[in-house]
JSON list of C-alpha atoms in Angstrom, two decimals:
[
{"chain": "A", "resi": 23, "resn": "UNK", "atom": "CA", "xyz": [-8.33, -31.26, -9.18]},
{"chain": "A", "resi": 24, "resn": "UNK", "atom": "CA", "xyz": [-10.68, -33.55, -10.10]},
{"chain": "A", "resi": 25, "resn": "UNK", "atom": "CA", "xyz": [-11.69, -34.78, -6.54]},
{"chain": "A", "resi": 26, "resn": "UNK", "atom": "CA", "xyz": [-12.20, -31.01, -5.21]},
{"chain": "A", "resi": 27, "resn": "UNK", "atom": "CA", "xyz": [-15.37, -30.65, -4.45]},
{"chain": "A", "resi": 28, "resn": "UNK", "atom": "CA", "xyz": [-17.37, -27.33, -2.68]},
{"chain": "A", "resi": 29, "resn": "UNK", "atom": "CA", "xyz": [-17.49, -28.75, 0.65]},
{"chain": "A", "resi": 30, "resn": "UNK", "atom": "CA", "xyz": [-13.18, -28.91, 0.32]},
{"chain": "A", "resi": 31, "resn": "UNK", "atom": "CA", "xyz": [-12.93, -25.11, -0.95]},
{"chain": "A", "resi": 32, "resn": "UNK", "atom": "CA", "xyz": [-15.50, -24.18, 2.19]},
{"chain": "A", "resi": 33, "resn": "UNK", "atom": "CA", "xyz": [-13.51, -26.47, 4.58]},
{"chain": "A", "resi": 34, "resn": "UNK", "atom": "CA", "xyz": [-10.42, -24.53, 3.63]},
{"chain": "A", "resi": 35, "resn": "UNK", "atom": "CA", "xyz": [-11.64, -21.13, 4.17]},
{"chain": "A", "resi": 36, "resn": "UNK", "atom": "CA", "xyz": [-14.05, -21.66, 7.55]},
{"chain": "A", "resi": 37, "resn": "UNK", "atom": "CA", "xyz": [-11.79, -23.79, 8.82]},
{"chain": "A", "resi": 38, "resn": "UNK", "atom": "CA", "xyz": [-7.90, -24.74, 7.63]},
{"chain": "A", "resi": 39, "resn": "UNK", "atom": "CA", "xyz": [-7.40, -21.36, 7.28]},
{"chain": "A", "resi": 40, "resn": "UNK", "atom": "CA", "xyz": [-9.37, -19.87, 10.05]},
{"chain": "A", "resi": 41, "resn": "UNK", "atom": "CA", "xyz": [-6.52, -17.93, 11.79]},
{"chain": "A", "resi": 42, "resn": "UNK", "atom": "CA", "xyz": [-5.90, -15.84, 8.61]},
{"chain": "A", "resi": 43, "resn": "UNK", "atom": "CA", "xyz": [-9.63, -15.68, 6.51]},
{"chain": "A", "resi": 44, "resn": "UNK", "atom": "CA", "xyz": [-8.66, -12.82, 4.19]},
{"chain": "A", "resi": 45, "resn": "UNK", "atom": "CA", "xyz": [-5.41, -14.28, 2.71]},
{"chain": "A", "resi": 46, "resn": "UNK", "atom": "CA", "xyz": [-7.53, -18.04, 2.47]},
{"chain": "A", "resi": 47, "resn": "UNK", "atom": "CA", "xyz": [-9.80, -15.65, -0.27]},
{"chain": "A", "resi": 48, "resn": "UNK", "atom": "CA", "xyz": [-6.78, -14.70, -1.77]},
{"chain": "A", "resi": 49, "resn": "UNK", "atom": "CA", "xyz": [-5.42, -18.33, -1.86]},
{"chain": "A", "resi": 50, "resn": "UNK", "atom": "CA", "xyz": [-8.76, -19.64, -2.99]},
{"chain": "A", "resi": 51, "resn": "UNK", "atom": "CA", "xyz": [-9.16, -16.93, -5.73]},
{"chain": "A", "resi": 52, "resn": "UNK", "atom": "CA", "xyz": [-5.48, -18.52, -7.39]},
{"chain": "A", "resi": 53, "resn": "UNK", "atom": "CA", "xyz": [-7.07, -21.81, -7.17]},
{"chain": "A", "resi": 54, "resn": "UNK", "atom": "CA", "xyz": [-10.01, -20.45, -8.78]},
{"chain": "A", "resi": 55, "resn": "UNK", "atom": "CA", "xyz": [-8.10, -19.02, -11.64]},
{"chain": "A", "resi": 56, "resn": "UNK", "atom": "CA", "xyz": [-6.26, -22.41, -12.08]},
{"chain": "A", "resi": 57, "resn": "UNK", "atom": "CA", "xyz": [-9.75, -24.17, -11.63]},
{"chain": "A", "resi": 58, "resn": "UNK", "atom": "CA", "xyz": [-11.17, -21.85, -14.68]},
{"chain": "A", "resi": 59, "resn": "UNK", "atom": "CA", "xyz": [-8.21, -22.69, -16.61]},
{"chain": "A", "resi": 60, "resn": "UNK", "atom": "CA", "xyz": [-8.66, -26.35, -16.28]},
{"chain": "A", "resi": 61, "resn": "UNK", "atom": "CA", "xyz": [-11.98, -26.04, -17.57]},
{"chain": "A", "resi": 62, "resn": "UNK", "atom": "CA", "xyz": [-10.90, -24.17, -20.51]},
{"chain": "A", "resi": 63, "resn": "UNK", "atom": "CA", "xyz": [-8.47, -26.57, -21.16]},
{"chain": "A", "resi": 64, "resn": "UNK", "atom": "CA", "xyz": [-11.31, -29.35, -20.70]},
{"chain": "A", "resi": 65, "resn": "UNK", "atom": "CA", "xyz": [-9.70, -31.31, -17.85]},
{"chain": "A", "resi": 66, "resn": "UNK", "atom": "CA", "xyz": [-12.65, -30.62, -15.31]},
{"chain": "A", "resi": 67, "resn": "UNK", "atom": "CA", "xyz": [-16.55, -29.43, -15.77]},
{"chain": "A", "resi": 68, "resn": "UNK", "atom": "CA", "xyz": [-17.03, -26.93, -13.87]},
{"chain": "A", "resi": 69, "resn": "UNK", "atom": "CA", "xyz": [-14.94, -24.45, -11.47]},
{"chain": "A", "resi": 70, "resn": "UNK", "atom": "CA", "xyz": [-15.89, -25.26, -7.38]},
{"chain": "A", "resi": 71, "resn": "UNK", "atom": "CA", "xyz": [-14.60, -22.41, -6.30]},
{"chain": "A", "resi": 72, "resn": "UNK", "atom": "CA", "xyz": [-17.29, -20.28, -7.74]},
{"chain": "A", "resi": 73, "resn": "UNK", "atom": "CA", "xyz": [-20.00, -22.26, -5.80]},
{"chain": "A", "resi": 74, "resn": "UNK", "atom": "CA", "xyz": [-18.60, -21.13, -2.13]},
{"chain": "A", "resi": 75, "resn": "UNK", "atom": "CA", "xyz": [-18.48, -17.75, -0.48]},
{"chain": "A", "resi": 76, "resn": "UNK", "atom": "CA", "xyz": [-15.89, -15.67, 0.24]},
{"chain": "A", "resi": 77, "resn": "UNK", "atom": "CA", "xyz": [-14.80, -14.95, 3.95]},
{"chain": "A", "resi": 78, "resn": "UNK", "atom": "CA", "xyz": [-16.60, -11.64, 5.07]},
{"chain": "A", "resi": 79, "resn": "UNK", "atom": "CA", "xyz": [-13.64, -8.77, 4.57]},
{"chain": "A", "resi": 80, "resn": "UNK", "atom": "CA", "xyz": [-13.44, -5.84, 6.60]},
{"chain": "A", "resi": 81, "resn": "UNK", "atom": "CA", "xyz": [-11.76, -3.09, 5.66]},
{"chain": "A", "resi": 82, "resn": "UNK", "atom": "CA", "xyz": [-8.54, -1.94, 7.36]},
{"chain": "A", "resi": 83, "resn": "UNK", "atom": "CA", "xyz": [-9.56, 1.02, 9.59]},
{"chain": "A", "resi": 84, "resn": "UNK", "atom": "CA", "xyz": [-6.28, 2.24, 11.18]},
{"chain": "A", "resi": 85, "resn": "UNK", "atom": "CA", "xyz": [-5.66, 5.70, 10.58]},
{"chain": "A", "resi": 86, "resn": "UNK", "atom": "CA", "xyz": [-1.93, 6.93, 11.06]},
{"chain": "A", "resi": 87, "resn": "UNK", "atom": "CA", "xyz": [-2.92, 10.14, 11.87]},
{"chain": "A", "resi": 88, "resn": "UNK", "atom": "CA", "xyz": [-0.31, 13.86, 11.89]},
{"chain": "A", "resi": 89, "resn": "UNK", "atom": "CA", "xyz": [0.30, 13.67, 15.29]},
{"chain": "A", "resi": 90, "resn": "UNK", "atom": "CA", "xyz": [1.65, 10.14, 15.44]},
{"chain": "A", "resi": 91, "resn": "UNK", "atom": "CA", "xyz": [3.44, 9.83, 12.14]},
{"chain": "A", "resi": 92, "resn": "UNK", "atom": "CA", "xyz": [5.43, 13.34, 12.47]},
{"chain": "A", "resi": 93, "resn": "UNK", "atom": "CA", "xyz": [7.14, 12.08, 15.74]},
{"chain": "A", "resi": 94, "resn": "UNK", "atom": "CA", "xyz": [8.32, 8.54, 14.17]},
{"chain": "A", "resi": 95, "resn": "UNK", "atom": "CA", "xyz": [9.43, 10.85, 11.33]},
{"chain": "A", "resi": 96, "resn": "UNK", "atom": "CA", "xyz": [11.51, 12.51, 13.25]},
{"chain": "A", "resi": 97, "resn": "UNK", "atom": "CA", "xyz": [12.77, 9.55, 15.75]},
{"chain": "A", "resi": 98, "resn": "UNK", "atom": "CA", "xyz": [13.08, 7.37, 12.52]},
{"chain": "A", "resi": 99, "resn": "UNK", "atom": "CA", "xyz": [15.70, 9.75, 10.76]},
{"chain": "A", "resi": 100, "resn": "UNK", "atom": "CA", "xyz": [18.30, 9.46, 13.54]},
{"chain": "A", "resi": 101, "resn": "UNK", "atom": "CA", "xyz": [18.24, 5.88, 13.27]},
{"chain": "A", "resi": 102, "resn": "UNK", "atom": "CA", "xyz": [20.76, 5.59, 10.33]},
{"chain": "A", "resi": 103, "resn": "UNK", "atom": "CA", "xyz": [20.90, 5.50, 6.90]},
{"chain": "A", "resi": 104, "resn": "UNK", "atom": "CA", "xyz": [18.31, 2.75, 6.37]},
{"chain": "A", "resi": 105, "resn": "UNK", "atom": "CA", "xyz": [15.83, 4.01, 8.66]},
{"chain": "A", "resi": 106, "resn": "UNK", "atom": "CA", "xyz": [16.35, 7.04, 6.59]},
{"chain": "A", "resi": 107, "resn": "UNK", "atom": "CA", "xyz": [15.41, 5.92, 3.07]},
{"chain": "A", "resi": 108, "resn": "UNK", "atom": "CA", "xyz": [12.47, 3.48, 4.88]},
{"chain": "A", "resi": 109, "resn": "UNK", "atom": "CA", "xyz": [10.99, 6.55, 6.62]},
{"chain": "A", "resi": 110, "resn": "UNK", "atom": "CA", "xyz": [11.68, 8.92, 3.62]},
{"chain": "A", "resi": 111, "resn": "UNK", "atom": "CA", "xyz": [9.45, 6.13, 1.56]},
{"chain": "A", "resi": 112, "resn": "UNK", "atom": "CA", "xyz": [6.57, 6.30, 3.97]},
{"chain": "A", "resi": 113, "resn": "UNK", "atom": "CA", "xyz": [6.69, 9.69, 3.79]},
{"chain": "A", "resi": 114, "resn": "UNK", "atom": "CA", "xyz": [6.33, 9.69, 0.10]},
{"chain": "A", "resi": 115, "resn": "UNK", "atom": "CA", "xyz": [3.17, 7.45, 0.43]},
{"chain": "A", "resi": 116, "resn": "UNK", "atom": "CA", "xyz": [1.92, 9.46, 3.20]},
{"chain": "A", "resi": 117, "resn": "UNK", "atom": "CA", "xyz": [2.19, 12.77, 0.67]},
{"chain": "A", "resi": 118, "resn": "UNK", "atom": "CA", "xyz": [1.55, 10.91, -2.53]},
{"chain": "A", "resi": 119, "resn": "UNK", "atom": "CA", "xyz": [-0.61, 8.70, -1.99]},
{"chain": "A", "resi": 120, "resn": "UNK", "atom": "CA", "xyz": [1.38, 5.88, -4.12]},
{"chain": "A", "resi": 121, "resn": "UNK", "atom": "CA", "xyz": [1.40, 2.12, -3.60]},
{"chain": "A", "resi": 122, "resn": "UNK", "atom": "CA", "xyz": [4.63, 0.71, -2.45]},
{"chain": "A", "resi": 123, "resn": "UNK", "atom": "CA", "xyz": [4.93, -0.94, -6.15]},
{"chain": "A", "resi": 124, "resn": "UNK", "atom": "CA", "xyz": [4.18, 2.48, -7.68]},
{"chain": "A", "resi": 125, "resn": "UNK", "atom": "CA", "xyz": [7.22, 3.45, -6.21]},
{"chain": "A", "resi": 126, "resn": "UNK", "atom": "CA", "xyz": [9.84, 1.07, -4.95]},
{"chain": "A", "resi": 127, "resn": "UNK", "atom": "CA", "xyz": [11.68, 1.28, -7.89]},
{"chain": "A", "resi": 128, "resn": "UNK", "atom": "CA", "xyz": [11.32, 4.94, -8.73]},
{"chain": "A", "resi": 129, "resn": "UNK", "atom": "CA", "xyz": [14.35, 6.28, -10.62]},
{"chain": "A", "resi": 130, "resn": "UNK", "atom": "CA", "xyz": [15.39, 10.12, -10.87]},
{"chain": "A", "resi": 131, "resn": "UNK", "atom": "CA", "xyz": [14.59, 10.38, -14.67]},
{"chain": "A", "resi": 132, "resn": "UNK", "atom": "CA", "xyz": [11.11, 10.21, -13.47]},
{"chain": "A", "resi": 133, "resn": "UNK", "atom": "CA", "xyz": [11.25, 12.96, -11.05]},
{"chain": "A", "resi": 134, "resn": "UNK", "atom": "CA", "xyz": [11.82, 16.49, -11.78]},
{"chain": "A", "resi": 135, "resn": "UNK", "atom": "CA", "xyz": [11.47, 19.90, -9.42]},
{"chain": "A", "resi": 136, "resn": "UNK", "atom": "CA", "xyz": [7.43, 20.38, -10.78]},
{"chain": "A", "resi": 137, "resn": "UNK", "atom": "CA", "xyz": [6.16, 16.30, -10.98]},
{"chain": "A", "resi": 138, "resn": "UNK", "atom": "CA", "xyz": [6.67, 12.77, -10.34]},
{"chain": "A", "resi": 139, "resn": "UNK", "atom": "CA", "xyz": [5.83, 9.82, -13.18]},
{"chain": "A", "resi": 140, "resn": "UNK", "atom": "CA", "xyz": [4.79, 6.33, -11.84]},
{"chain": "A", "resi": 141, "resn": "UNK", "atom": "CA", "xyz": [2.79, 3.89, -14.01]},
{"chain": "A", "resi": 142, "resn": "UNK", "atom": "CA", "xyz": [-0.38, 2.84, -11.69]},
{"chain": "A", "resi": 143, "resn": "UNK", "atom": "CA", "xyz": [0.29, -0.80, -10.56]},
{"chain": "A", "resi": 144, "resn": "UNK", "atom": "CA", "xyz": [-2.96, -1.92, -10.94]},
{"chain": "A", "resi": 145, "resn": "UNK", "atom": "CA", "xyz": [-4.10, -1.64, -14.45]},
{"chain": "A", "resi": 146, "resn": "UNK", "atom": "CA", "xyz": [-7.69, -1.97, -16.22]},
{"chain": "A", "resi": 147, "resn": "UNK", "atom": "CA", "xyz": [-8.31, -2.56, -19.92]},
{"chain": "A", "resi": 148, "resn": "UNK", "atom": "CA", "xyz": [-6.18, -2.01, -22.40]},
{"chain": "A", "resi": 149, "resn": "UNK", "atom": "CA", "xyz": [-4.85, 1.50, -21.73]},
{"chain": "A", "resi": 150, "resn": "UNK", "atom": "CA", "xyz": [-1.78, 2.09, -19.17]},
{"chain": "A", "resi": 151, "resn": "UNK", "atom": "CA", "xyz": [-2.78, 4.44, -17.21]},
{"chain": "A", "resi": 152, "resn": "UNK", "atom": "CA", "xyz": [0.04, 6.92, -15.84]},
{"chain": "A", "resi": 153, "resn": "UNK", "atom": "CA", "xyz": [0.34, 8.46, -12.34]},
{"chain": "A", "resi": 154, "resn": "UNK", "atom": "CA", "xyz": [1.59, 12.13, -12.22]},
{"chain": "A", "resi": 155, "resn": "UNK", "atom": "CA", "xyz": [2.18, 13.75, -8.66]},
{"chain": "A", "resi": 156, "resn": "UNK", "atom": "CA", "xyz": [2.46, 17.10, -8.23]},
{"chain": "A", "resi": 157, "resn": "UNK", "atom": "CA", "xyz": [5.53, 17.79, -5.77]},
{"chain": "A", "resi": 158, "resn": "UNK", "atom": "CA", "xyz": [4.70, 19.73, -2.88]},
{"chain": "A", "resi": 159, "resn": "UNK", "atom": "CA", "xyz": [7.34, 21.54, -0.30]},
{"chain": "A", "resi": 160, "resn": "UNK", "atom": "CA", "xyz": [7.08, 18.75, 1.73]},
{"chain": "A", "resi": 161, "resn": "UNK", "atom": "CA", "xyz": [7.87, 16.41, -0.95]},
{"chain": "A", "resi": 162, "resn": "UNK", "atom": "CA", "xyz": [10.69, 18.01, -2.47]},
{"chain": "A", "resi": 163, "resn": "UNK", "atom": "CA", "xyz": [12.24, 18.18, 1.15]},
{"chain": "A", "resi": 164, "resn": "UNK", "atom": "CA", "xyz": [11.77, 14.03, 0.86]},
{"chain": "A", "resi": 165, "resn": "UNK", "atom": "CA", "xyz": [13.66, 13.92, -2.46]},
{"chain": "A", "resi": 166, "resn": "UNK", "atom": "CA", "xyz": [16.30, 16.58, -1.21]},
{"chain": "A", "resi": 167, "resn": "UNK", "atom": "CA", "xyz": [17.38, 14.23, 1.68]},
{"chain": "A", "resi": 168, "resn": "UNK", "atom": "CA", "xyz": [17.78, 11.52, -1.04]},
{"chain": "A", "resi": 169, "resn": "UNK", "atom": "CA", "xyz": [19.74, 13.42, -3.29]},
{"chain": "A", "resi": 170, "resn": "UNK", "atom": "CA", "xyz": [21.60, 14.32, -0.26]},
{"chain": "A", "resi": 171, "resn": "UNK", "atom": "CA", "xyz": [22.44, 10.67, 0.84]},
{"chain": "A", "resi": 172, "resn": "UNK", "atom": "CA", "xyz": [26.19, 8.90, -0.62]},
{"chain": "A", "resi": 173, "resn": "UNK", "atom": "CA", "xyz": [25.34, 6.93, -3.47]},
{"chain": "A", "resi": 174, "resn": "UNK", "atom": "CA", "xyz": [23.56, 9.50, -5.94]},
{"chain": "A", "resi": 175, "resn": "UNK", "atom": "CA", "xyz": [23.08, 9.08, -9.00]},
{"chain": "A", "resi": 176, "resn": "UNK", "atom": "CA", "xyz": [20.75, 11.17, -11.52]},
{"chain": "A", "resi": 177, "resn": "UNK", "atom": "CA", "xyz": [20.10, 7.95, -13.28]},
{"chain": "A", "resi": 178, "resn": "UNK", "atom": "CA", "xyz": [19.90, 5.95, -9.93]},
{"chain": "A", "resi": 179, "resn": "UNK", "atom": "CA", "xyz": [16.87, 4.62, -7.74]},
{"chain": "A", "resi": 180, "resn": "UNK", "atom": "CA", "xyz": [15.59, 7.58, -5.81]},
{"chain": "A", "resi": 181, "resn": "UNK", "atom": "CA", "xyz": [14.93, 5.24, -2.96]},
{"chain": "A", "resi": 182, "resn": "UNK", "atom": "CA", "xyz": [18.39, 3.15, -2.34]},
{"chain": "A", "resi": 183, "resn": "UNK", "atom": "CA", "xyz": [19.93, 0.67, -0.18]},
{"chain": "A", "resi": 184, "resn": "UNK", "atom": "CA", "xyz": [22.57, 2.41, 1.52]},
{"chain": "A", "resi": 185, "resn": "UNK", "atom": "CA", "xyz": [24.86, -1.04, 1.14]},
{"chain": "A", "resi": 186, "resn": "UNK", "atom": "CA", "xyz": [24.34, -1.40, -2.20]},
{"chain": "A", "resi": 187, "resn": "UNK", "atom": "CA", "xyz": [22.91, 1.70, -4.45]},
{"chain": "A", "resi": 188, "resn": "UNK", "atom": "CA", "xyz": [20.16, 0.04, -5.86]},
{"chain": "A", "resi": 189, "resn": "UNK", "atom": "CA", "xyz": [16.35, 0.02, -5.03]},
{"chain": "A", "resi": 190, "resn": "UNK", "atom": "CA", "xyz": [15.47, -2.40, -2.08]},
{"chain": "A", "resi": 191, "resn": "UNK", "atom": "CA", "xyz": [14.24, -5.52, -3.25]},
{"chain": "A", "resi": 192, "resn": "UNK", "atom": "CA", "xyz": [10.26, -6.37, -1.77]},
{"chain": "A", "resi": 193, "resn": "UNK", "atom": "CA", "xyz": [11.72, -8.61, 0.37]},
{"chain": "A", "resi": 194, "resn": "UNK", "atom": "CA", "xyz": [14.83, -6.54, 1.84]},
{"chain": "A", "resi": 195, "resn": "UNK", "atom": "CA", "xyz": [12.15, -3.88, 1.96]},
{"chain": "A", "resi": 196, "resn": "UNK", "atom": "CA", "xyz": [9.46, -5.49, 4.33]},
{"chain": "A", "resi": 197, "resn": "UNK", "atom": "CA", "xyz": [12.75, -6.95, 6.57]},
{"chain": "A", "resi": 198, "resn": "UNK", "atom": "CA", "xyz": [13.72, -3.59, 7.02]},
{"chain": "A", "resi": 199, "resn": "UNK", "atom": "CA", "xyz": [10.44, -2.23, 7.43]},
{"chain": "A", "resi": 200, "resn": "UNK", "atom": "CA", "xyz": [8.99, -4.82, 9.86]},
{"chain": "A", "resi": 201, "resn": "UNK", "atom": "CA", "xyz": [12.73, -4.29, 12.03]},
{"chain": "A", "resi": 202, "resn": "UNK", "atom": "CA", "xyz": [12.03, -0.59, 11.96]},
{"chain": "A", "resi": 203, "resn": "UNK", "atom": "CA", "xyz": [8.86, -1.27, 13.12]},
{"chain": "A", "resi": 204, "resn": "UNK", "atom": "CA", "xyz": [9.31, -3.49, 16.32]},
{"chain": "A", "resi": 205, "resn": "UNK", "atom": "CA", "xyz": [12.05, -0.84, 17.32]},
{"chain": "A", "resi": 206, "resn": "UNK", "atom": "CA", "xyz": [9.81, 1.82, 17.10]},
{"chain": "A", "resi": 207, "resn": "UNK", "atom": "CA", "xyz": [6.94, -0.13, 19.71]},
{"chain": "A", "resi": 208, "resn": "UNK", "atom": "CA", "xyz": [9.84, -1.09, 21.98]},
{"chain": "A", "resi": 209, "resn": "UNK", "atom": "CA", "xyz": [11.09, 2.50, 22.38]},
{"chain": "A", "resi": 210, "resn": "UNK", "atom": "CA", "xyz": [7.24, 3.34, 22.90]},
{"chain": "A", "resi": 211, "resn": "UNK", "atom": "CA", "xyz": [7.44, 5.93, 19.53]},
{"chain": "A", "resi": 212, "resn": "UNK", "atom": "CA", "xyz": [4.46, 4.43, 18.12]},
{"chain": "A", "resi": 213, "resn": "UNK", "atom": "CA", "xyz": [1.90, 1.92, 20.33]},
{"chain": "A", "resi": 214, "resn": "UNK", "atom": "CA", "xyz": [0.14, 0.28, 17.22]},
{"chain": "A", "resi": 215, "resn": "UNK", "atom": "CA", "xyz": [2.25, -1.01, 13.91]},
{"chain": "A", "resi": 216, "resn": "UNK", "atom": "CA", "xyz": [1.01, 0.63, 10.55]},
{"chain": "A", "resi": 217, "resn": "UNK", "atom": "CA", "xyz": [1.60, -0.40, 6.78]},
{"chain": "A", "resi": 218, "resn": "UNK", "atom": "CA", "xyz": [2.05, 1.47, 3.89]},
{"chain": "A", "resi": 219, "resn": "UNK", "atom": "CA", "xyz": [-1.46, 0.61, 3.48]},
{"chain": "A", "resi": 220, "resn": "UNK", "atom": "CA", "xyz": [-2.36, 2.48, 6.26]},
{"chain": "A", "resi": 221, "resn": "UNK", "atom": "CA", "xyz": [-0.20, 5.13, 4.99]},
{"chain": "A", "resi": 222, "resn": "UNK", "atom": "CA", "xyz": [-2.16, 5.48, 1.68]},
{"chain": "A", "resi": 223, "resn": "UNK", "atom": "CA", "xyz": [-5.57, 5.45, 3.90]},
{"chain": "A", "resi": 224, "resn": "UNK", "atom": "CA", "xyz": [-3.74, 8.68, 5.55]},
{"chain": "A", "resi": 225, "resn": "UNK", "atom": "CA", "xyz": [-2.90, 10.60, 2.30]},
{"chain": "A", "resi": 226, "resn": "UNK", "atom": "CA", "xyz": [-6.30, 9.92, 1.28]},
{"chain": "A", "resi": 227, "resn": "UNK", "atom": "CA", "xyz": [-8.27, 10.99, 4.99]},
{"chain": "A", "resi": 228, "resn": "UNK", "atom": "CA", "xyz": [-6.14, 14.42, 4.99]},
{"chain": "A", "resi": 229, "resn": "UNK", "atom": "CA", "xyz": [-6.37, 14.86, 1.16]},
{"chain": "A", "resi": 230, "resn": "UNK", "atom": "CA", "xyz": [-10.05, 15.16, 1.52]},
{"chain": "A", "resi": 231, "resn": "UNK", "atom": "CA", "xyz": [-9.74, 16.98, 4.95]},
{"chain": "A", "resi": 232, "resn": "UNK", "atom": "CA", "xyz": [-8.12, 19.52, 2.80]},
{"chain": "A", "resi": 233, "resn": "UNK", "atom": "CA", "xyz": [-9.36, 19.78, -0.60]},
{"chain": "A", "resi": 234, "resn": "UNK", "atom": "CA", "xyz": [-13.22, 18.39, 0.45]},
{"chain": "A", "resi": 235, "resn": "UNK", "atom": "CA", "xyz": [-12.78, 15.40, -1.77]},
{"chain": "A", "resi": 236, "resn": "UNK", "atom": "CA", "xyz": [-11.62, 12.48, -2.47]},
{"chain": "A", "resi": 237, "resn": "UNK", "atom": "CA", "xyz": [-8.17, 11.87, -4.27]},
{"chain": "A", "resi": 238, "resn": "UNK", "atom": "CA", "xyz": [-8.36, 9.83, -7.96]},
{"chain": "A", "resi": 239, "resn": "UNK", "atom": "CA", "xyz": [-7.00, 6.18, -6.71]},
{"chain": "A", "resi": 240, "resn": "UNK", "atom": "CA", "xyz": [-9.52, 4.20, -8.51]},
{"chain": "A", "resi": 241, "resn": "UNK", "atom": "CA", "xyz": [-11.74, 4.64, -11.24]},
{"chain": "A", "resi": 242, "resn": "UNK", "atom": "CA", "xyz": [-14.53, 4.15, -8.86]},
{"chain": "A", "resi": 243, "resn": "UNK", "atom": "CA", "xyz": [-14.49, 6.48, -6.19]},
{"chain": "A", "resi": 244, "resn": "UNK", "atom": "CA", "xyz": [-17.00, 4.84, -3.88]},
{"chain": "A", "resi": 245, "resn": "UNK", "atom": "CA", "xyz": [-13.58, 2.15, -3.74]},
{"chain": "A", "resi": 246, "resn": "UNK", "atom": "CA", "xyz": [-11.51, 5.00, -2.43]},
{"chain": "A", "resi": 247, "resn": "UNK", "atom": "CA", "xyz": [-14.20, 5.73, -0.08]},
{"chain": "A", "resi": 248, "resn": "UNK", "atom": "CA", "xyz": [-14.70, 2.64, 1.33]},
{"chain": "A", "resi": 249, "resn": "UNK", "atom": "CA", "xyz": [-11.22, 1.54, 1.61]},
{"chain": "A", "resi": 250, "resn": "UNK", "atom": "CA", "xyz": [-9.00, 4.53, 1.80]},
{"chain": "A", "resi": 251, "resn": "UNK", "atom": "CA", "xyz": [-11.20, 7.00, 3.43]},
{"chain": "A", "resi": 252, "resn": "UNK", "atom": "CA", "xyz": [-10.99, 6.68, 7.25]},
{"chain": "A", "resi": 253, "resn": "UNK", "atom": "CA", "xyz": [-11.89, 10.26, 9.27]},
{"chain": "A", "resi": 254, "resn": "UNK", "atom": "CA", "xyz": [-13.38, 9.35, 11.99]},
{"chain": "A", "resi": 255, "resn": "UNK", "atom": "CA", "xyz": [-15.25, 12.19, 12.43]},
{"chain": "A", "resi": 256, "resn": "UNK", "atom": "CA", "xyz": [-17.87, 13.51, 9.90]},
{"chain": "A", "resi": 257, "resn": "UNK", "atom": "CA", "xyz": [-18.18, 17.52, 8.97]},
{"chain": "A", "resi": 258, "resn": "UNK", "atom": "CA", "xyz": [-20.24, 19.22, 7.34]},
{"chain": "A", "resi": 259, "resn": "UNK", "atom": "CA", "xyz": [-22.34, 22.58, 7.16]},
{"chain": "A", "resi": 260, "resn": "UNK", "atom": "CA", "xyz": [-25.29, 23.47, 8.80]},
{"chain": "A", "resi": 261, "resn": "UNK", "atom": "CA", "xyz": [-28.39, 25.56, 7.38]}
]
């Protein structure tokens, strides 16, 4: 650590890591908090990483819109019980608006016939901040298939591995997912892959199509905007 230099962080990012310049920021921002701690801990001076810019990050602007999701809804459930709980899951984000972490390992003690309970993954200050979800018709159709699916258990993981029972690991979840996925371009369902990212950018494009605002994901909305929010098409009245 003691040889790294500016030049070496700005090397990495413009350069080593060309191919992929928004996870180098994310592997330079570790090495930063490492770097901060070293200086705590008085083995270096000063932190290089805080002397170099960032890559330039544009945000994601796919937009998984009603008319493409509701056919791979319904092609996805007839591809068997996996397919099932994977599409049932991106329907939740797409009506929730949840991260995948919010909700991975959501149990049934946490859902009832009126709300859903999550804990908010990413967490500021001090105070937890809890996530309740109204459930919707739509929704409660989502958790009726799941309740509907061997392996229930009112204590169990809403969302389970048909082979197992339990809540799909991240892993076994974006192996699935990314399988699910290529099957879906091949049989020409979809032409253009989509995350649960993208998914959360959808609940928050219709959620303000319908209600004329913008749903509470972050404590700064002008975050939701910029991130979440992609209509592609601007309304509004005339005088």
């Amino acid at each position: 650590v003691k040889v790294l230099r500016p030049r070496d962080v700005a090397r990495y990012l413009r350069v080593e890591r060309a191919d992929a310049p928004v996870v180098a920021n994310r592997e330079v921002a570790v090495l930063s908090n490492l770097c901060n701690l070293a200086v705590e801990l008085g083995i270096i001076d000063r932190n290089p990483c805080k002397e170099v810019r960032r890559n330039r990050e544009q945000p994601r602007g796919r937009l998984v819109s009603v008319e493409e999701f509701g056919p791979f809804v319904v092609w996805a459930l007839k591809q068997g019980p996996s397919a099932v709980v994977l599409v049932s899951m991106a329907q939740f984000a797409a009506l929730a608006g949840n991260r995948r972490a919010e909700f991975l390992k959501l149990h049934w003690p946490q859902v009832d016939d009126e709300l859903v309970r999550m804990t908010r993954a990413k967490q500021r200050g001090d105070r937890e901040k809890r996530e309740i979800v109204e459930v919707s018709a739509a929704l409660k159709e989502v958790f009726d298939r799941m309740k509907a699916m061997p392996g229930y258990s009112p204590m169990g993981a809403v969302f389970r591995a048909p082979r197992t029972g339990n809540a799909y690991s991240e892993a076994g979840f974006k192996a699935m997912w990314q399988r699910l996925m290529k099957k879906a371009l091949a049989e020409k369902i979809i032409v253009e892959r989509f995350t649960f990212h993208d998914l959360r950018g959808h609940y928050t494009t219709y959620f303000k199509r319908k209600f004329n605002e913008l749903p509470e994901l972050h404590a700064d909305k002008k975050t939701t905007a910029t991130i979440y929010e992609r209509s592609r098409e601007i309304r509004r009245e005339s005088l």
